[in-house]
Amino acid sequence: MSGEPTPAHLLGSWSADPVLIALLLSAAALYLHAARRRARAWPVRRSAAFLAGLLALAVALMSGIDSYAERLLSVHMVQHLLLMLAAPVLLLAGAPVRLALASAPARPRRALVALLRGRPGQTLARPAVTFVPFAAVVCLTHLTGSFELTLEQPVLHQLEHAAYFWTALAFLAPLMAVDPLPHPPGAVARFSWALAAMTAMALPGALLAFSRSVRYPHYIATARALGRSALEDQQLAGAIMWVGGGLALFALAVWMTLSAMAREERRQQRRELHAGDAQAAGR
């Protein structure tokens, strides 16, 4: 692939990964099958969000974005945001665990409930636990030599992408609280943890944006071949991660906070209604 990365290059040029295609299609088929099995109609917006999350993964890993990610750091950073934010948020918005509980047969449902109530579910429901690997992956891969190493080793590069996606998914799941994880954090806690995630992404982003030297020599020749300055492209990449990622996380933080406040208000209304009914019955 040659030439300046236009939108047509980034989104119109695809490479087929049979394993990834099989995984994405299987996930879509299982989700849609479960949605049809549900006794009551499953919200279309949930299905659309989940399928959009799968599409975000496909765009990140098989479109021209993946091809150009090895040639321009700015495109690579767009790929990282798709893996760390867009895909996890959309997939979680699809409420796959809630759907599984509503559609699965009795025995698998009991097993899933036991998993959620057991130690694994209790652990994953704590942002203080899931934030650590998320922040570590974001900072260590961008601030150490491991990033340069992954550019030369395809297997390590794939492992890096998997780490971005799965740590982000685990961290965001209790904050979004779309699925019934135990003890979801309150509004203030959700906003605070989202700000912490913004900080974790801002640190490497700011370093790249204000650096006066190229941190990843791999991109010197590839950027020059496209008529780009590797340093200027690195600064753009830092801005994408710092500003773009920060704005996306802030918008998500506001949504999560408002959702938590609305949920708590509904709970309070139900408590007041039950208290009123009990008082009326006692008279």
PDB file of C-alpha atoms in Angstrom:
ATOM      1  CA  MET A   1       0.000   0.000   0.000  1.00  0.00           C
ATOM      2  CA  SER A   2       1.415   3.398  -0.974  1.00  0.00           C
ATOM      3  CA  GLY A   3       0.426   7.033  -0.932  1.00  0.00           C
ATOM      4  CA  GLU A   4      -1.052   9.421   1.595  1.00  0.00           C
ATOM      5  CA  PRO A   5      -3.612   7.737   3.900  1.00  0.00           C
ATOM      6  CA  THR A   6      -6.931   9.099   2.668  1.00  0.00           C
ATOM      7  CA  PRO A   7     -10.268   7.997   4.170  1.00  0.00           C
ATOM      8  CA  ALA A   8     -10.670   5.736   1.128  1.00  0.00           C
ATOM      9  CA  HIS A   9      -7.334   4.076   1.940  1.00  0.00           C
ATOM     10  CA  LEU A  10      -8.092   3.715   5.639  1.00  0.00           C
ATOM     11  CA  LEU A  11     -11.659   2.425   5.372  1.00  0.00           C
ATOM     12  CA  GLY A  12     -11.886   1.116   1.832  1.00  0.00           C
ATOM     13  CA  SER A  13      -8.930  -1.257   1.781  1.00  0.00           C
ATOM     14  CA  TRP A  14      -9.401  -4.483   3.719  1.00  0.00           C
ATOM     15  CA  SER A  15      -7.318  -7.577   4.392  1.00  0.00           C
ATOM     16  CA  ALA A  16      -9.044 -10.808   5.370  1.00  0.00           C
ATOM     17  CA  ASP A  17      -8.079 -12.558   8.602  1.00  0.00           C
ATOM     18  CA  PRO A  18      -9.979 -15.881   8.527  1.00  0.00           C
ATOM     19  CA  VAL A  19      -9.614 -16.523  12.273  1.00  0.00           C
ATOM     20  CA  LEU A  20     -10.775 -13.045  13.242  1.00  0.00           C
ATOM     21  CA  ILE A  21     -13.647 -13.146  10.752  1.00  0.00           C
ATOM     22  CA  ALA A  22     -14.783 -16.489  12.170  1.00  0.00           C
ATOM     23  CA  LEU A  23     -14.646 -15.154  15.737  1.00  0.00           C
ATOM     24  CA  LEU A  24     -16.559 -11.973  14.925  1.00  0.00           C
ATOM     25  CA  LEU A  25     -19.236 -13.798  12.926  1.00  0.00           C
ATOM     26  CA  SER A  26     -19.599 -16.407  15.681  1.00  0.00           C
ATOM     27  CA  ALA A  27     -20.031 -13.697  18.320  1.00  0.00           C
ATOM     28  CA  ALA A  28     -22.638 -11.934  16.172  1.00  0.00           C
ATOM     29  CA  ALA A  29     -24.524 -15.186  15.504  1.00  0.00           C
ATOM     30  CA  LEU A  30     -24.562 -16.185  19.186  1.00  0.00           C
ATOM     31  CA  TYR A  31     -25.761 -12.742  20.247  1.00  0.00           C
ATOM     32  CA  LEU A  32     -28.552 -12.568  17.664  1.00  0.00           C
ATOM     33  CA  HIS A  33     -29.621 -16.133  18.461  1.00  0.00           C
ATOM     34  CA  ALA A  34     -29.842 -15.254  22.144  1.00  0.00           C
ATOM     35  CA  ALA A  35     -31.812 -12.098  21.326  1.00  0.00           C
ATOM     36  CA  ARG A  36     -34.358 -14.183  19.412  1.00  0.00           C
ATOM     37  CA  ARG A  37     -34.620 -16.704  22.271  1.00  0.00           C
ATOM     38  CA  ARG A  38     -35.477 -14.051  24.834  1.00  0.00           C
ATOM     39  CA  ALA A  39     -39.066 -14.226  26.016  1.00  0.00           C
ATOM     40  CA  ARG A  40     -39.669 -10.497  25.637  1.00  0.00           C
ATOM     41  CA  ALA A  41     -38.399  -8.380  22.779  1.00  0.00           C
ATOM     42  CA  TRP A  42     -34.733  -7.489  23.186  1.00  0.00           C
ATOM     43  CA  PRO A  43     -34.074  -3.759  22.595  1.00  0.00           C
ATOM     44  CA  VAL A  44     -32.889  -3.091  19.073  1.00  0.00           C
ATOM     45  CA  ARG A  45     -30.470  -0.466  20.356  1.00  0.00           C
ATOM     46  CA  ARG A  46     -28.680  -3.152  22.387  1.00  0.00           C
ATOM     47  CA  SER A  47     -28.243  -5.395  19.362  1.00  0.00           C
ATOM     48  CA  ALA A  48     -27.128  -2.463  17.217  1.00  0.00           C
ATOM     49  CA  ALA A  49     -24.537  -1.423  19.808  1.00  0.00           C
ATOM     50  CA  PHE A  50     -23.103  -4.932  20.102  1.00  0.00           C
ATOM     51  CA  LEU A  51     -22.855  -5.384  16.328  1.00  0.00           C
ATOM     52  CA  ALA A  52     -21.276  -1.941  16.034  1.00  0.00           C
ATOM     53  CA  GLY A  53     -18.680  -3.016  18.603  1.00  0.00           C
ATOM     54  CA  LEU A  54     -17.821  -6.052  16.498  1.00  0.00           C
ATOM     55  CA  LEU A  55     -17.580  -3.784  13.450  1.00  0.00           C
ATOM     56  CA  ALA A  56     -15.221  -1.472  15.365  1.00  0.00           C
ATOM     57  CA  LEU A  57     -12.947  -4.451  16.019  1.00  0.00           C
ATOM     58  CA  ALA A  58     -13.052  -5.399  12.347  1.00  0.00           C
ATOM     59  CA  VAL A  59     -12.209  -1.832  11.297  1.00  0.00           C
ATOM     60  CA  ALA A  60      -9.329  -1.658  13.777  1.00  0.00           C
ATOM     61  CA  LEU A  61      -7.789  -4.986  12.824  1.00  0.00           C
ATOM     62  CA  MET A  62      -8.609  -5.615   9.160  1.00  0.00           C
ATOM     63  CA  SER A  63      -9.164  -2.282   7.416  1.00  0.00           C
ATOM     64  CA  GLY A  64      -6.565   0.059   5.984  1.00  0.00           C
ATOM     65  CA  ILE A  65      -6.141   1.434   9.504  1.00  0.00           C
ATOM     66  CA  ASP A  66      -4.281  -1.738  10.429  1.00  0.00           C
ATOM     67  CA  SER A  67      -2.089  -1.521   7.305  1.00  0.00           C
ATOM     68  CA  TYR A  68      -1.172   2.122   7.827  1.00  0.00           C
ATOM     69  CA  ALA A  69      -0.708   1.673  11.582  1.00  0.00           C
ATOM     70  CA  GLU A  70       2.729   0.207  10.890  1.00  0.00           C
ATOM     71  CA  ARG A  71       3.664   3.200   8.745  1.00  0.00           C
ATOM     72  CA  LEU A  72       2.258   6.188  10.646  1.00  0.00           C
ATOM     73  CA  LEU A  73       2.065   6.479  14.419  1.00  0.00           C
ATOM     74  CA  SER A  74      -0.965   8.784  14.168  1.00  0.00           C
ATOM     75  CA  VAL A  75      -2.957   6.037  12.453  1.00  0.00           C
ATOM     76  CA  HIS A  76      -1.643   3.534  14.971  1.00  0.00           C
ATOM     77  CA  MET A  77      -3.036   5.697  17.764  1.00  0.00           C
ATOM     78  CA  VAL A  78      -6.464   5.784  16.085  1.00  0.00           C
ATOM     79  CA  GLN A  79      -6.300   1.997  16.036  1.00  0.00           C
ATOM     80  CA  HIS A  80      -5.521   1.942  19.754  1.00  0.00           C
ATOM     81  CA  LEU A  81      -8.504   4.156  20.562  1.00  0.00           C
ATOM     82  CA  LEU A  82     -10.765   1.855  18.587  1.00  0.00           C
ATOM     83  CA  LEU A  83      -9.481  -1.109  20.602  1.00  0.00           C
ATOM     84  CA  MET A  84      -9.431   0.615  24.010  1.00  0.00           C
ATOM     85  CA  LEU A  85     -12.571   2.749  23.830  1.00  0.00           C
ATOM     86  CA  ALA A  86     -14.884   2.378  20.843  1.00  0.00           C
ATOM     87  CA  ALA A  87     -15.121  -1.409  20.661  1.00  0.00           C
ATOM     88  CA  PRO A  88     -15.347  -2.098  24.439  1.00  0.00           C
ATOM     89  CA  VAL A  89     -17.930   0.641  25.036  1.00  0.00           C
ATOM     90  CA  LEU A  90     -20.162  -0.510  22.187  1.00  0.00           C
ATOM     91  CA  LEU A  91     -19.917  -4.184  23.115  1.00  0.00           C
ATOM     92  CA  LEU A  92     -20.731  -3.456  26.753  1.00  0.00           C
ATOM     93  CA  ALA A  93     -23.638  -1.241  25.688  1.00  0.00           C
ATOM     94  CA  GLY A  94     -25.044  -4.367  24.068  1.00  0.00           C
ATOM     95  CA  ALA A  95     -25.396  -5.927  27.559  1.00  0.00           C
ATOM     96  CA  PRO A  96     -24.250  -9.414  26.500  1.00  0.00           C
ATOM     97  CA  VAL A  97     -24.231 -10.804  30.048  1.00  0.00           C
ATOM     98  CA  ARG A  98     -27.738  -9.535  30.732  1.00  0.00           C
ATOM     99  CA  LEU A  99     -28.871 -11.092  27.465  1.00  0.00           C
ATOM    100  CA  ALA A 100     -27.249 -14.419  28.376  1.00  0.00           C
ATOM    101  CA  LEU A 101     -29.034 -14.452  31.727  1.00  0.00           C
ATOM    102  CA  ALA A 102     -32.349 -13.719  30.020  1.00  0.00           C
ATOM    103  CA  SER A 103     -32.034 -16.297  27.249  1.00  0.00           C
ATOM    104  CA  ALA A 104     -29.835 -19.161  28.429  1.00  0.00           C
ATOM    105  CA  PRO A 105     -31.255 -22.505  29.634  1.00  0.00           C
ATOM    106  CA  ALA A 106     -31.494 -23.073  33.381  1.00  0.00           C
ATOM    107  CA  ARG A 107     -28.180 -24.877  33.959  1.00  0.00           C
ATOM    108  CA  PRO A 108     -25.915 -22.426  32.045  1.00  0.00           C
ATOM    109  CA  ARG A 109     -27.815 -19.547  33.661  1.00  0.00           C
ATOM    110  CA  ARG A 110     -27.137 -20.909  37.151  1.00  0.00           C
ATOM    111  CA  ALA A 111     -23.461 -21.347  36.273  1.00  0.00           C
ATOM    112  CA  LEU A 112     -23.248 -17.752  35.029  1.00  0.00           C
ATOM    113  CA  VAL A 113     -24.974 -16.426  38.152  1.00  0.00           C
ATOM    114  CA  ALA A 114     -22.551 -18.398  40.335  1.00  0.00           C
ATOM    115  CA  LEU A 115     -19.642 -16.921  38.363  1.00  0.00           C
ATOM    116  CA  LEU A 116     -20.947 -13.381  38.812  1.00  0.00           C
ATOM    117  CA  ARG A 117     -21.549 -13.845  42.529  1.00  0.00           C
ATOM    118  CA  GLY A 118     -18.304 -15.722  43.123  1.00  0.00           C
ATOM    119  CA  ARG A 119     -14.768 -14.450  43.451  1.00  0.00           C
ATOM    120  CA  PRO A 120     -14.247 -13.755  39.705  1.00  0.00           C
ATOM    121  CA  GLY A 121     -17.365 -11.605  39.482  1.00  0.00           C
ATOM    122  CA  GLN A 122     -16.610  -9.814  42.741  1.00  0.00           C
ATOM    123  CA  THR A 123     -13.080  -9.065  41.553  1.00  0.00           C
ATOM    124  CA  LEU A 124     -14.063  -7.782  38.123  1.00  0.00           C
ATOM    125  CA  ALA A 125     -16.702  -5.552  39.698  1.00  0.00           C
ATOM    126  CA  ARG A 126     -14.016  -3.518  41.464  1.00  0.00           C
ATOM    127  CA  PRO A 127     -12.547  -0.711  39.334  1.00  0.00           C
ATOM    128  CA  ALA A 128      -9.663  -0.444  41.799  1.00  0.00           C
ATOM    129  CA  VAL A 129      -8.618  -3.905  40.635  1.00  0.00           C
ATOM    130  CA  THR A 130      -9.273  -3.613  36.910  1.00  0.00           C
ATOM    131  CA  PHE A 131      -7.799  -0.113  36.601  1.00  0.00           C
ATOM    132  CA  VAL A 132      -4.308  -1.339  37.462  1.00  0.00           C
ATOM    133  CA  PRO A 133      -3.790  -3.624  34.432  1.00  0.00           C
ATOM    134  CA  PHE A 134      -5.516  -1.109  32.139  1.00  0.00           C
ATOM    135  CA  ALA A 135      -3.260   1.764  33.197  1.00  0.00           C
ATOM    136  CA  ALA A 136      -0.188  -0.477  33.218  1.00  0.00           C
ATOM    137  CA  VAL A 137      -0.780  -1.677  29.662  1.00  0.00           C
ATOM    138  CA  VAL A 138      -1.434   1.850  28.365  1.00  0.00           C
ATOM    139  CA  CYS A 139       1.598   3.427  30.039  1.00  0.00           C
ATOM    140  CA  LEU A 140       4.146   0.626  29.766  1.00  0.00           C
ATOM    141  CA  THR A 141       3.545  -0.117  26.105  1.00  0.00           C
ATOM    142  CA  HIS A 142       3.831   3.534  25.100  1.00  0.00           C
ATOM    143  CA  LEU A 143       6.565   4.654  27.486  1.00  0.00           C
ATOM    144  CA  THR A 144       9.010   1.759  27.181  1.00  0.00           C
ATOM    145  CA  GLY A 145      10.798  -0.003  24.380  1.00  0.00           C
ATOM    146  CA  SER A 146       8.082  -2.640  24.177  1.00  0.00           C
ATOM    147  CA  PHE A 147       6.120  -0.549  21.658  1.00  0.00           C
ATOM    148  CA  GLU A 148       9.044  -0.528  19.232  1.00  0.00           C
ATOM    149  CA  LEU A 149       9.536  -4.246  19.797  1.00  0.00           C
ATOM    150  CA  THR A 150       5.921  -5.076  18.941  1.00  0.00           C
ATOM    151  CA  LEU A 151       6.279  -3.264  15.625  1.00  0.00           C
ATOM    152  CA  GLU A 152       8.943  -5.785  14.635  1.00  0.00           C
ATOM    153  CA  GLN A 153       7.287  -8.891  16.125  1.00  0.00           C
ATOM    154  CA  PRO A 154       3.778  -9.658  14.744  1.00  0.00           C
ATOM    155  CA  VAL A 155       2.907 -12.072  17.560  1.00  0.00           C
ATOM    156  CA  LEU A 156       3.779  -9.518  20.224  1.00  0.00           C
ATOM    157  CA  HIS A 157       1.808  -6.920  18.281  1.00  0.00           C
ATOM    158  CA  GLN A 158      -1.286  -9.123  18.389  1.00  0.00           C
ATOM    159  CA  LEU A 159      -0.797  -9.740  22.107  1.00  0.00           C
ATOM    160  CA  GLU A 160      -0.535  -5.989  22.649  1.00  0.00           C
ATOM    161  CA  HIS A 161      -3.828  -5.425  20.843  1.00  0.00           C
ATOM    162  CA  ALA A 162      -5.485  -8.161  22.902  1.00  0.00           C
ATOM    163  CA  ALA A 163      -4.175  -6.564  26.101  1.00  0.00           C
ATOM    164  CA  TYR A 164      -5.567  -3.155  25.128  1.00  0.00           C
ATOM    165  CA  PHE A 165      -8.984  -4.577  24.377  1.00  0.00           C
ATOM    166  CA  TRP A 166      -9.445  -6.989  27.284  1.00  0.00           C
ATOM    167  CA  THR A 167      -8.068  -4.723  30.009  1.00  0.00           C
ATOM    168  CA  ALA A 168     -10.274  -1.873  28.773  1.00  0.00           C
ATOM    169  CA  LEU A 169     -13.299  -4.170  28.626  1.00  0.00           C
ATOM    170  CA  ALA A 170     -12.712  -5.362  32.198  1.00  0.00           C
ATOM    171  CA  PHE A 171     -12.170  -1.822  33.471  1.00  0.00           C
ATOM    172  CA  LEU A 172     -15.195  -0.268  31.764  1.00  0.00           C
ATOM    173  CA  ALA A 173     -17.663  -3.070  32.548  1.00  0.00           C
ATOM    174  CA  PRO A 174     -18.343  -2.090  36.192  1.00  0.00           C
ATOM    175  CA  LEU A 175     -18.294   1.616  35.348  1.00  0.00           C
ATOM    176  CA  MET A 176     -20.909   1.324  32.629  1.00  0.00           C
ATOM    177  CA  ALA A 177     -22.866  -1.176  34.761  1.00  0.00           C
ATOM    178  CA  VAL A 178     -25.062  -2.211  31.846  1.00  0.00           C
ATOM    179  CA  ASP A 179     -24.625  -5.855  32.762  1.00  0.00           C
ATOM    180  CA  PRO A 180     -25.658  -7.039  36.260  1.00  0.00           C
ATOM    181  CA  LEU A 181     -22.238  -7.154  37.917  1.00  0.00           C
ATOM    182  CA  PRO A 182     -22.318  -7.173  41.735  1.00  0.00           C
ATOM    183  CA  HIS A 183     -22.080  -3.887  43.640  1.00  0.00           C
ATOM    184  CA  PRO A 184     -21.680  -1.380  40.782  1.00  0.00           C
ATOM    185  CA  PRO A 185     -19.923   1.840  41.823  1.00  0.00           C
ATOM    186  CA  GLY A 186     -21.906   4.986  42.439  1.00  0.00           C
ATOM    187  CA  ALA A 187     -21.995   8.136  40.343  1.00  0.00           C
ATOM    188  CA  VAL A 188     -19.050   9.880  41.998  1.00  0.00           C
ATOM    189  CA  ALA A 189     -16.888   6.762  41.878  1.00  0.00           C
ATOM    190  CA  ARG A 190     -17.612   6.204  38.183  1.00  0.00           C
ATOM    191  CA  PHE A 191     -16.685   9.759  37.302  1.00  0.00           C
ATOM    192  CA  SER A 192     -13.513   9.561  39.402  1.00  0.00           C
ATOM    193  CA  TRP A 193     -12.342   6.327  37.800  1.00  0.00           C
ATOM    194  CA  ALA A 194     -13.037   7.710  34.333  1.00  0.00           C
ATOM    195  CA  LEU A 195     -10.854  10.719  35.203  1.00  0.00           C
ATOM    196  CA  ALA A 196      -8.147   8.320  36.354  1.00  0.00           C
ATOM    197  CA  ALA A 197      -8.332   6.584  32.980  1.00  0.00           C
ATOM    198  CA  MET A 198      -8.054   9.966  31.272  1.00  0.00           C
ATOM    199  CA  THR A 199      -4.866  10.606  33.235  1.00  0.00           C
ATOM    200  CA  ALA A 200      -3.416   7.220  32.296  1.00  0.00           C
ATOM    201  CA  MET A 201      -3.961   8.006  28.613  1.00  0.00           C
ATOM    202  CA  ALA A 202      -2.906  11.663  28.909  1.00  0.00           C
ATOM    203  CA  LEU A 203       0.562  10.853  30.262  1.00  0.00           C
ATOM    204  CA  PRO A 204       1.913   9.031  27.193  1.00  0.00           C
ATOM    205  CA  GLY A 205      -0.168  11.235  24.907  1.00  0.00           C
ATOM    206  CA  ALA A 206       1.359  14.436  26.284  1.00  0.00           C
ATOM    207  CA  LEU A 207       4.849  12.936  26.166  1.00  0.00           C
ATOM    208  CA  LEU A 208       4.446  12.110  22.489  1.00  0.00           C
ATOM    209  CA  ALA A 209       2.818  15.455  21.693  1.00  0.00           C
ATOM    210  CA  PHE A 210       5.585  17.564  23.264  1.00  0.00           C
ATOM    211  CA  SER A 211       8.595  15.371  22.569  1.00  0.00           C
ATOM    212  CA  ARG A 212      11.343  16.947  20.478  1.00  0.00           C
ATOM    213  CA  SER A 213      12.723  13.628  19.285  1.00  0.00           C
ATOM    214  CA  VAL A 214      11.238  10.560  17.625  1.00  0.00           C
ATOM    215  CA  ARG A 215      10.590   7.945  20.302  1.00  0.00           C
ATOM    216  CA  TYR A 216       9.977   5.055  17.905  1.00  0.00           C
ATOM    217  CA  PRO A 217      12.698   4.890  15.203  1.00  0.00           C
ATOM    218  CA  HIS A 218      10.604   2.375  13.247  1.00  0.00           C
ATOM    219  CA  TYR A 219       8.480   5.253  11.940  1.00  0.00           C
ATOM    220  CA  ILE A 220      11.314   7.440  10.634  1.00  0.00           C
ATOM    221  CA  ALA A 221      11.674   5.666   7.294  1.00  0.00           C
ATOM    222  CA  THR A 222       8.017   4.729   6.855  1.00  0.00           C
ATOM    223  CA  ALA A 223       6.793   8.282   7.492  1.00  0.00           C
ATOM    224  CA  ARG A 224       9.442   9.703   5.167  1.00  0.00           C
ATOM    225  CA  ALA A 225       8.291   7.332   2.416  1.00  0.00           C
ATOM    226  CA  LEU A 226       4.839   8.919   2.701  1.00  0.00           C
ATOM    227  CA  GLY A 227       6.260  12.446   2.636  1.00  0.00           C
ATOM    228  CA  ARG A 228       5.644  12.940   6.338  1.00  0.00           C
ATOM    229  CA  SER A 229       7.838  14.089   9.195  1.00  0.00           C
ATOM    230  CA  ALA A 230       8.029  11.287  11.748  1.00  0.00           C
ATOM    231  CA  LEU A 231       8.288  13.849  14.566  1.00  0.00           C
ATOM    232  CA  GLU A 232       5.254  15.838  13.424  1.00  0.00           C
ATOM    233  CA  ASP A 233       3.274  12.633  12.967  1.00  0.00           C
ATOM    234  CA  GLN A 234       4.310  11.551  16.475  1.00  0.00           C
ATOM    235  CA  GLN A 235       3.066  14.847  17.871  1.00  0.00           C
ATOM    236  CA  LEU A 236      -0.232  14.349  16.049  1.00  0.00           C
ATOM    237  CA  ALA A 237      -0.438  10.838  17.508  1.00  0.00           C
ATOM    238  CA  GLY A 238       0.091  12.236  20.992  1.00  0.00           C
ATOM    239  CA  ALA A 239      -2.682  14.779  20.455  1.00  0.00           C
ATOM    240  CA  ILE A 240      -5.023  12.040  19.234  1.00  0.00           C
ATOM    241  CA  MET A 241      -4.387   9.975  22.345  1.00  0.00           C
ATOM    242  CA  TRP A 242      -4.368  12.879  24.796  1.00  0.00           C
ATOM    243  CA  VAL A 243      -7.119  15.111  23.441  1.00  0.00           C
ATOM    244  CA  GLY A 244      -9.194  12.638  21.440  1.00  0.00           C
ATOM    245  CA  GLY A 245      -9.056   9.918  24.067  1.00  0.00           C
ATOM    246  CA  GLY A 246      -9.631  12.427  26.852  1.00  0.00           C
ATOM    247  CA  LEU A 247     -12.719  13.923  25.224  1.00  0.00           C
ATOM    248  CA  ALA A 248     -14.155  10.474  24.546  1.00  0.00           C
ATOM    249  CA  LEU A 249     -13.571   9.386  28.147  1.00  0.00           C
ATOM    250  CA  PHE A 250     -15.011  12.624  29.516  1.00  0.00           C
ATOM    251  CA  ALA A 251     -18.178  12.184  27.458  1.00  0.00           C
ATOM    252  CA  LEU A 252     -18.402   8.595  28.667  1.00  0.00           C
ATOM    253  CA  ALA A 253     -17.835   9.726  32.262  1.00  0.00           C
ATOM    254  CA  VAL A 254     -20.707  12.216  32.045  1.00  0.00           C
ATOM    255  CA  TRP A 255     -23.018   9.583  30.569  1.00  0.00           C
ATOM    256  CA  MET A 256     -22.059   7.008  33.212  1.00  0.00           C
ATOM    257  CA  THR A 257     -22.549   9.515  36.018  1.00  0.00           C
ATOM    258  CA  LEU A 258     -25.962  10.594  34.789  1.00  0.00           C
ATOM    259  CA  SER A 259     -26.974   6.945  34.332  1.00  0.00           C
ATOM    260  CA  ALA A 260     -25.900   6.099  37.870  1.00  0.00           C
ATOM    261  CA  MET A 261     -27.803   9.088  39.273  1.00  0.00           C
ATOM    262  CA  ALA A 262     -30.932   8.164  37.335  1.00  0.00           C
ATOM    263  CA  ARG A 263     -30.712   4.548  38.516  1.00  0.00           C
ATOM    264  CA  GLU A 264     -30.331   5.633  42.134  1.00  0.00           C
ATOM    265  CA  GLU A 265     -33.298   7.990  41.794  1.00  0.00           C
ATOM    266  CA  ARG A 266     -35.451   5.134  40.494  1.00  0.00           C
ATOM    267  CA  ARG A 267     -34.354   2.946  43.401  1.00  0.00           C
ATOM    268  CA  GLN A 268     -35.244   5.681  45.853  1.00  0.00           C
ATOM    269  CA  GLN A 269     -38.655   6.095  44.279  1.00  0.00           C
ATOM    270  CA  ARG A 270     -39.265   2.345  44.572  1.00  0.00           C
ATOM    271  CA  ARG A 271     -38.199   2.381  48.218  1.00  0.00           C
ATOM    272  CA  GLU A 272     -40.536   5.268  48.950  1.00  0.00           C
ATOM    273  CA  LEU A 273     -43.369   3.510  47.130  1.00  0.00           C
ATOM    274  CA  HIS A 274     -42.838   0.295  49.087  1.00  0.00           C
ATOM    275  CA  ALA A 275     -42.624   2.229  52.342  1.00  0.00           C
ATOM    276  CA  GLY A 276     -45.866   4.018  51.503  1.00  0.00           C
ATOM    277  CA  ASP A 277     -47.598   0.721  50.658  1.00  0.00           C
ATOM    278  CA  ALA A 278     -46.387  -0.868  53.895  1.00  0.00           C
ATOM    279  CA  GLN A 279     -47.573   2.124  55.921  1.00  0.00           C
ATOM    280  CA  ALA A 280     -50.981   2.042  54.244  1.00  0.00           C
ATOM    281  CA  ALA A 281     -51.318  -1.702  54.887  1.00  0.00           C
ATOM    282  CA  GLY A 282     -50.544  -1.209  58.588  1.00  0.00           C
ATOM    283  CA  ARG A 283     -53.345   1.225  59.122  1.00  0.00           C
TER     284      ARG A 283
END
